[in-house]
Tab-separated table of C-alpha atoms in Angstrom:
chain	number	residue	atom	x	y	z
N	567	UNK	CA	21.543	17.402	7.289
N	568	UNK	CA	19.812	17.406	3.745
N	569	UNK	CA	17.545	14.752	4.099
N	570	UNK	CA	14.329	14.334	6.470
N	571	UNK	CA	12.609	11.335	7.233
N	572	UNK	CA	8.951	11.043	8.420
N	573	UNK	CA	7.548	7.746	8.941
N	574	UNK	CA	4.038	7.412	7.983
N	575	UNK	CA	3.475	3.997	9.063
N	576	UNK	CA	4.836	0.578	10.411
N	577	UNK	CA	4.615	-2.853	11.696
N	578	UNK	CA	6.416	-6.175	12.423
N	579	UNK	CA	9.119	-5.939	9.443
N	580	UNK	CA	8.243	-3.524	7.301
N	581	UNK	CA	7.950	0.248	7.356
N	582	UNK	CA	7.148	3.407	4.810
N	583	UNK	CA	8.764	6.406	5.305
N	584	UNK	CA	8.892	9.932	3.629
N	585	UNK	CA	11.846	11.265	2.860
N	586	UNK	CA	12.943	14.575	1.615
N	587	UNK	CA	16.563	15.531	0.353
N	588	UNK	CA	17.330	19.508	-0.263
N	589	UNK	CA	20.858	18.719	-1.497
N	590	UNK	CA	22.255	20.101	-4.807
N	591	UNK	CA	25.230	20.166	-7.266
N	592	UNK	CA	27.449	22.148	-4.526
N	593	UNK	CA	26.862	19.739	-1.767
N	594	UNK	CA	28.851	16.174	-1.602
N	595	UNK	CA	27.172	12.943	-2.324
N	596	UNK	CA	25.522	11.393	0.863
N	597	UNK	CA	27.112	8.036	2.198
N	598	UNK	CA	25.020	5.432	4.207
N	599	UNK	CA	24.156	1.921	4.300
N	600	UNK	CA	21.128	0.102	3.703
N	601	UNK	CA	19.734	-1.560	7.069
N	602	UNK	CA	17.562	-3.639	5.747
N	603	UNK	CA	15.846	-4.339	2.305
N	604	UNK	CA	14.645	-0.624	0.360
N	605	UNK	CA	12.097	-0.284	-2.021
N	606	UNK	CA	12.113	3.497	-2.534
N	607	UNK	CA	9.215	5.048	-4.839
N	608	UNK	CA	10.649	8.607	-6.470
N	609	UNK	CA	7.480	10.479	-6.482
N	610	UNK	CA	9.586	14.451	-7.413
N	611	UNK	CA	13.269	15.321	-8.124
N	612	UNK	CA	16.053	13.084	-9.474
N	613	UNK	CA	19.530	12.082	-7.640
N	614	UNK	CA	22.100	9.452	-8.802
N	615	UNK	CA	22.224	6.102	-6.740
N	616	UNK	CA	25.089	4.112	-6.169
N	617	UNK	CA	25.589	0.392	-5.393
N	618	UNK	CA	26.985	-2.894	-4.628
N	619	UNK	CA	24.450	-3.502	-7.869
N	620	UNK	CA	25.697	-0.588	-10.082
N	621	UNK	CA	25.170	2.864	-10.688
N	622	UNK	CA	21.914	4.077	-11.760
N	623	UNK	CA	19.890	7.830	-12.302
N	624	UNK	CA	16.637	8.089	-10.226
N	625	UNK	CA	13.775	10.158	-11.515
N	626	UNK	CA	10.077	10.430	-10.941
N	627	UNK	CA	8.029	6.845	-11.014
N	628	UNK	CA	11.523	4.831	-10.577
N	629	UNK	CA	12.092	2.153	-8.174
N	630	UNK	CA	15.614	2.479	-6.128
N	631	UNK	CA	16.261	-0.971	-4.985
N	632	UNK	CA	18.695	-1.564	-1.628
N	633	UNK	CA	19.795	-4.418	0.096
N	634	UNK	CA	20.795	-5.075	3.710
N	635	UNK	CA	23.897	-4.250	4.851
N	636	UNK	CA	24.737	-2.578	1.529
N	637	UNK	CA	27.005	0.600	1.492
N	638	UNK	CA	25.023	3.395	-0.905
N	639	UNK	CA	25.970	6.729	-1.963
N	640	UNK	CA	23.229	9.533	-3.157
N	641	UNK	CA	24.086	12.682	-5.517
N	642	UNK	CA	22.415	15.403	-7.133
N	643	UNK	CA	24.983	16.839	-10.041
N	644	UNK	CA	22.084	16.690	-12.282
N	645	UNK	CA	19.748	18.897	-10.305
N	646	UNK	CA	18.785	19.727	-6.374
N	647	UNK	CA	16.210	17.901	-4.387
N	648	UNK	CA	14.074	14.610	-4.386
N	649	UNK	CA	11.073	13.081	-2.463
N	650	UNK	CA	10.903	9.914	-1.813
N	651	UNK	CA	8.357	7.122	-0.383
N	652	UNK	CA	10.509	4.521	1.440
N	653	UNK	CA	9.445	1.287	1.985
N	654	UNK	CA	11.705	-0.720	4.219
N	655	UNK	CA	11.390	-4.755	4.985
N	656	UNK	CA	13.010	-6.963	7.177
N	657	UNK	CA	14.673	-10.139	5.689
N	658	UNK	CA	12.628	-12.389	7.193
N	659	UNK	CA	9.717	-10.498	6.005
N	660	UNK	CA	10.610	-10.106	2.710
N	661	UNK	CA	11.533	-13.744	2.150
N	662	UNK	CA	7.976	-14.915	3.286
N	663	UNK	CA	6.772	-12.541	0.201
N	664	UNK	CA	9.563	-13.471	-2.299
N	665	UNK	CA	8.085	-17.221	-1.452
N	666	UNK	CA	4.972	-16.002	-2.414
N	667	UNK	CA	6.069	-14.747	-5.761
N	668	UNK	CA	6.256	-16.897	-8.939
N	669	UNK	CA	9.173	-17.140	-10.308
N	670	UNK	CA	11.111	-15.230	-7.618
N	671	UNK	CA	14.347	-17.749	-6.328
N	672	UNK	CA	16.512	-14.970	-5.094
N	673	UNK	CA	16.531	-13.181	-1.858
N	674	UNK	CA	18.917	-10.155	-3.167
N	675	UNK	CA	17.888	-7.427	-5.908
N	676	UNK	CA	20.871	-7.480	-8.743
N	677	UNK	CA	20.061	-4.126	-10.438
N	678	UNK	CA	19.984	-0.744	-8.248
N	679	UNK	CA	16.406	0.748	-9.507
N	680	UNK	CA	13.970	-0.034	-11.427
N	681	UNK	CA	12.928	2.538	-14.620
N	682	UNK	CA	9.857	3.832	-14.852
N	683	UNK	CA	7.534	1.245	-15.997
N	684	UNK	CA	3.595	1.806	-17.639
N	685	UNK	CA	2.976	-1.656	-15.357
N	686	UNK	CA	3.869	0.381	-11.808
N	687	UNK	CA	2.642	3.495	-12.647
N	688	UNK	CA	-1.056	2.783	-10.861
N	689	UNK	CA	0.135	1.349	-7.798
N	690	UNK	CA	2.391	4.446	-7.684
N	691	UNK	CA	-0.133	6.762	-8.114
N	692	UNK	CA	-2.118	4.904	-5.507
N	693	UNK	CA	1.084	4.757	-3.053
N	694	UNK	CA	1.486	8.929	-3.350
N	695	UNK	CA	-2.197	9.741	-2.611
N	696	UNK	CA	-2.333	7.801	0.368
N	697	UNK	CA	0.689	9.632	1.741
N	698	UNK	CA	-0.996	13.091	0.925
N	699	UNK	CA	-4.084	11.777	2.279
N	700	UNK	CA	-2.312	10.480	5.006
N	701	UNK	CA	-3.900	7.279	4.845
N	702	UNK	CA	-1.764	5.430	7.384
N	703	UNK	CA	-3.953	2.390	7.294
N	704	UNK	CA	-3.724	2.061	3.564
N	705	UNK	CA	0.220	1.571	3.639
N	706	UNK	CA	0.564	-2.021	5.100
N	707	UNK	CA	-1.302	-3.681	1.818
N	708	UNK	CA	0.729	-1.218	-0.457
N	709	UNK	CA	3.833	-2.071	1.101
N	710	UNK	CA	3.329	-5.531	0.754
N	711	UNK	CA	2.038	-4.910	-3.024
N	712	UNK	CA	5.299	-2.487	-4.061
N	713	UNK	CA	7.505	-4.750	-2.688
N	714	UNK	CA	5.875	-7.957	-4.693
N	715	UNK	CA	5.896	-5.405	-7.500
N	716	UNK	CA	9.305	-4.606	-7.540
N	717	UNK	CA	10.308	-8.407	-6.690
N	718	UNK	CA	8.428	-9.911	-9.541
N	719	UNK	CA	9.425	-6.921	-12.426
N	720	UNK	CA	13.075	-7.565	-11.020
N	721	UNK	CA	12.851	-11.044	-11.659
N	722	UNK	CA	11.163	-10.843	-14.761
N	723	UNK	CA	8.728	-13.593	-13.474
N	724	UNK	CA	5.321	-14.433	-15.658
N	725	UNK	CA	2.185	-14.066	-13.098
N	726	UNK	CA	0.481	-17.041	-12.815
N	727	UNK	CA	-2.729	-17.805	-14.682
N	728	UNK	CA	-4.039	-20.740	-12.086
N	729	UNK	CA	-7.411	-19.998	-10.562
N	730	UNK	CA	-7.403	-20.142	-6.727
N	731	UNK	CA	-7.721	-23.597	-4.659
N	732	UNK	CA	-10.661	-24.699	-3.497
N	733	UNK	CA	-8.818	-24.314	-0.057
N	734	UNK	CA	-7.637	-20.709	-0.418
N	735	UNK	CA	-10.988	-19.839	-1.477
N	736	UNK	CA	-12.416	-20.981	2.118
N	737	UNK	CA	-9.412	-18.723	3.215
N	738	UNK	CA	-10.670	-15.849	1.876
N	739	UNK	CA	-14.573	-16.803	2.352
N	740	UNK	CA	-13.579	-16.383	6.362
N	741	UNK	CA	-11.702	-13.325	5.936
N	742	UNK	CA	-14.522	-11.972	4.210
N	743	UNK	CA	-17.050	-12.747	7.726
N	744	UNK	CA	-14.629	-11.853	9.589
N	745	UNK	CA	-14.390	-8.360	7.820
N	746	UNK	CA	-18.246	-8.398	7.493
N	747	UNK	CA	-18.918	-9.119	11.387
N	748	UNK	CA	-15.346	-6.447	12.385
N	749	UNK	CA	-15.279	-4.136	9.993
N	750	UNK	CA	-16.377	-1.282	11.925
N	751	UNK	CA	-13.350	-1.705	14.178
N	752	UNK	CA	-9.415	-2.049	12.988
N	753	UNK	CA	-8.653	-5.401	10.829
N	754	UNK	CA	-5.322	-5.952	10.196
N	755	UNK	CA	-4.263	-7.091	7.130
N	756	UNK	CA	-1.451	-9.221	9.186
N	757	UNK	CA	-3.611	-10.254	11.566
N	758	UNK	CA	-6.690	-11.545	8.697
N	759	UNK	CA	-3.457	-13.693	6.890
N	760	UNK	CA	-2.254	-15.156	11.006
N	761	UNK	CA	-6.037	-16.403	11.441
N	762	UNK	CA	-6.105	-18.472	7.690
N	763	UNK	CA	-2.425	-19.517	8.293
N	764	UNK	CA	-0.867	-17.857	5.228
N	765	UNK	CA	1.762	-15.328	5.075
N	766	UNK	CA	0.435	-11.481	4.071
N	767	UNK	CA	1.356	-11.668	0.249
N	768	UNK	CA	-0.263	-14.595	-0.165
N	769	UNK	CA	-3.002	-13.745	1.576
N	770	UNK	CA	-3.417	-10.281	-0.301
N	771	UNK	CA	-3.132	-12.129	-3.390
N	772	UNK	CA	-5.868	-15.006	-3.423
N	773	UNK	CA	-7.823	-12.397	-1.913
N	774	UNK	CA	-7.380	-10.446	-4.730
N	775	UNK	CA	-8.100	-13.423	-7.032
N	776	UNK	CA	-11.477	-14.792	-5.196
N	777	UNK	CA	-13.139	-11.117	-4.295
N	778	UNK	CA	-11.921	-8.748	-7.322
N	779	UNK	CA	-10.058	-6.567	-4.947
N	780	UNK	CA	-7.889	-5.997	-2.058
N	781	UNK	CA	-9.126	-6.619	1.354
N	782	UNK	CA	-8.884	-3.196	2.269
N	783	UNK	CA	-10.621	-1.963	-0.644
N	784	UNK	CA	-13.137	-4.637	0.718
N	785	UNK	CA	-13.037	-2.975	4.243
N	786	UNK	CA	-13.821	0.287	3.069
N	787	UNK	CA	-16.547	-0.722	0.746
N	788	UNK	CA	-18.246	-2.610	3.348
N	789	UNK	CA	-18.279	0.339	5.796
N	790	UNK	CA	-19.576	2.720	2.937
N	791	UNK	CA	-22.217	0.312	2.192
N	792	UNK	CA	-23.143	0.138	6.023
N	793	UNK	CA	-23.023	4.349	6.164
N	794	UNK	CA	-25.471	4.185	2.724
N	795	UNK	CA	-28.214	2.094	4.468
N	796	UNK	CA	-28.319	3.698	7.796
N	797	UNK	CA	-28.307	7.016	5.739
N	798	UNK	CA	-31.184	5.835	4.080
N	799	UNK	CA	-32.801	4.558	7.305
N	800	UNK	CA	-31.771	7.214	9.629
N	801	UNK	CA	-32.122	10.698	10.624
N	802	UNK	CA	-28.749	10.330	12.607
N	803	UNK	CA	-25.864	12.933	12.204
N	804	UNK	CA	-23.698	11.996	9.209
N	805	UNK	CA	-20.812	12.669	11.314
N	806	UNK	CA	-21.827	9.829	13.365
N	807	UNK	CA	-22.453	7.093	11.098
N	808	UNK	CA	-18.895	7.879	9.437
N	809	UNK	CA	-17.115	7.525	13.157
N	810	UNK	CA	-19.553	4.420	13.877
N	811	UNK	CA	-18.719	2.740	10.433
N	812	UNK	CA	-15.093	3.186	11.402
N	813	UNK	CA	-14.024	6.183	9.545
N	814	UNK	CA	-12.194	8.327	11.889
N	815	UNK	CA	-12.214	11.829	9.602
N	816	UNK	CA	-15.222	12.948	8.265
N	817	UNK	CA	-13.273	14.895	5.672
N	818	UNK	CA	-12.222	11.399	3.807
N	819	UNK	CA	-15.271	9.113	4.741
N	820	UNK	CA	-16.827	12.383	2.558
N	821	UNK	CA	-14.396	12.062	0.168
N	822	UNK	CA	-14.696	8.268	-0.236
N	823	UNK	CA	-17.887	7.892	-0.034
N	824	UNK	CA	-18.858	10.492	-3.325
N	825	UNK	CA	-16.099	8.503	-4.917
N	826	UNK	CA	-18.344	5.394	-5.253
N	827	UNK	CA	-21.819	6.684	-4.789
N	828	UNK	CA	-21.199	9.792	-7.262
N	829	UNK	CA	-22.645	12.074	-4.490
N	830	UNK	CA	-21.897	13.792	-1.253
N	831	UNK	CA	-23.615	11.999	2.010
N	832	UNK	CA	-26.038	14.678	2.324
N	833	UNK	CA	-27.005	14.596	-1.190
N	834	UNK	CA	-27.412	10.818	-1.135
N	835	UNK	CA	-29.675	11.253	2.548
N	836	UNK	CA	-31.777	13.919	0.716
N	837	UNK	CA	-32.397	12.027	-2.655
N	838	UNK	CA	-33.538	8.768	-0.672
N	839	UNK	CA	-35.754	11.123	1.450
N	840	UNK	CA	-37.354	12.741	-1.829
N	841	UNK	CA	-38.168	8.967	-2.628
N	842	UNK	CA	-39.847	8.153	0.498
């Protein structure tokens, strides 16, 4: 076998795998079928893909794009080896996010990747550090956001310029509490769009719209802001307020938190006890 597969996280519908292929030129092209929909992010090698949709060549930053029940075939004449993040949805699930999109009518992708695009290139970038972070919890709101990607670029659908209802702004005012009063706990990104009755991509994207970012980027900043002020107010163990802010590795809640206070932990405790 030439290909692993390590899945780095999952849920109802969806799920994001690695994958590694060591084939090269000498070895025959590998057969399989898609099982459900396949939104695979080339993050190193290059490999030719074959389709119901056509035939297309794969490199670094392009999108391979699968449907269910589709027979595929994978070769590497130009070169040996590829890494891939796989993103994998259930029909059901990815129909409640093509509804979502603007534009989007069809429930089937009619071209077999996607090219490397300027447009894609952050959330890829953003996709590949969480997997070397191995940032499981960061991978249901990318999933949801690479798929939506790769739905509206393959549709060629204009984003929509409408502000928010006054009704999905309540929405995301109570997912916003309800991050504010849980946040130190797990909060779901499915289970914040099941309590204001909208699907995920929806959800993801008024609450993009109404707060300025993601509501896991919202999570995160709201338990970094918590770990600031009981820094400031506490001679408690840093390693303790990250675990009781909800970080569970003291290695990233580091790592995040000198990301957006442009300091360690420990420098930020001692500068606000040079103030005092």
């Amino acid at each position: 076998m030439t290909a692993t597969t390590r899945t780095l996280a999952s849920g109802p519908g969806w799920h994001v795998a690695d994958v590694t292929c060591t084939a090269s030129a000498g070895d025959r092209p590998f057969e399989e079928a898609h099982q459900d929909f396949c939104v695979a992010a080339v993050t190193s090698g290059t490999f030719r893909y074959r389709a119901q949709q056509g035939t297309a060549m794969l490199a670094p930053g392009a999108l391979l794009l699968g449907n269910p029940g589709t027979c595929y075939e994978c070769g590497h004449e130009h070169g040996s080896g590829d890494r891939c993040l796989s993103f994998h949805f259930g029909p059901s699930y990815m129909e409640r996010i093509i509804a979502g999109v603007p534009g989007a009518r069809t429930l089937a992708f009619e071209a077999p990747r996607l090219p490397p695009l300027p447009a894609l290139a952050p959330l890829l970038a953003e996709a590949e550090a969480a997997r070397d972070m191995a940032d499981r919890d960061a991978f249901e709101e990318l999933s949801l956001r690479i798929a939506a990607a790769a739905v509206t670029t393959a549709s060629d659908a204009a984003p929509v310029r409408r502000g928010p209802s006054r009704r999905d702004q309540k929405r995301v005012a109570e997912a916003v509490r309800r991050i504010e009063l849980d946040g130190d706990g797990p909060v779901s990104l499915s289970a914040l769009a099941d309590e204001t009755a909208t699907s995920p991509y929806h959800f993801l994207r008024i609450f993009r719209q109404v707060a300025g970012m993601t509501p896991y980027q919202f999570l995160i900043r709201t338990r970094l802001h918590r770990a600031a002020v009981r820094l400031r107010l506490s001679d408690d163990a840093i390693s303790a307020i990250a675990f009781d802010a909800g970080f569970n590795d003291l290695s990233t809640f580091n790592r995040r938190f000198r990301r957006v206070m442009g300091q360690t932990p420990s420098r930020y405790r001692a500068g606000q006890a040079s103030r005092r």
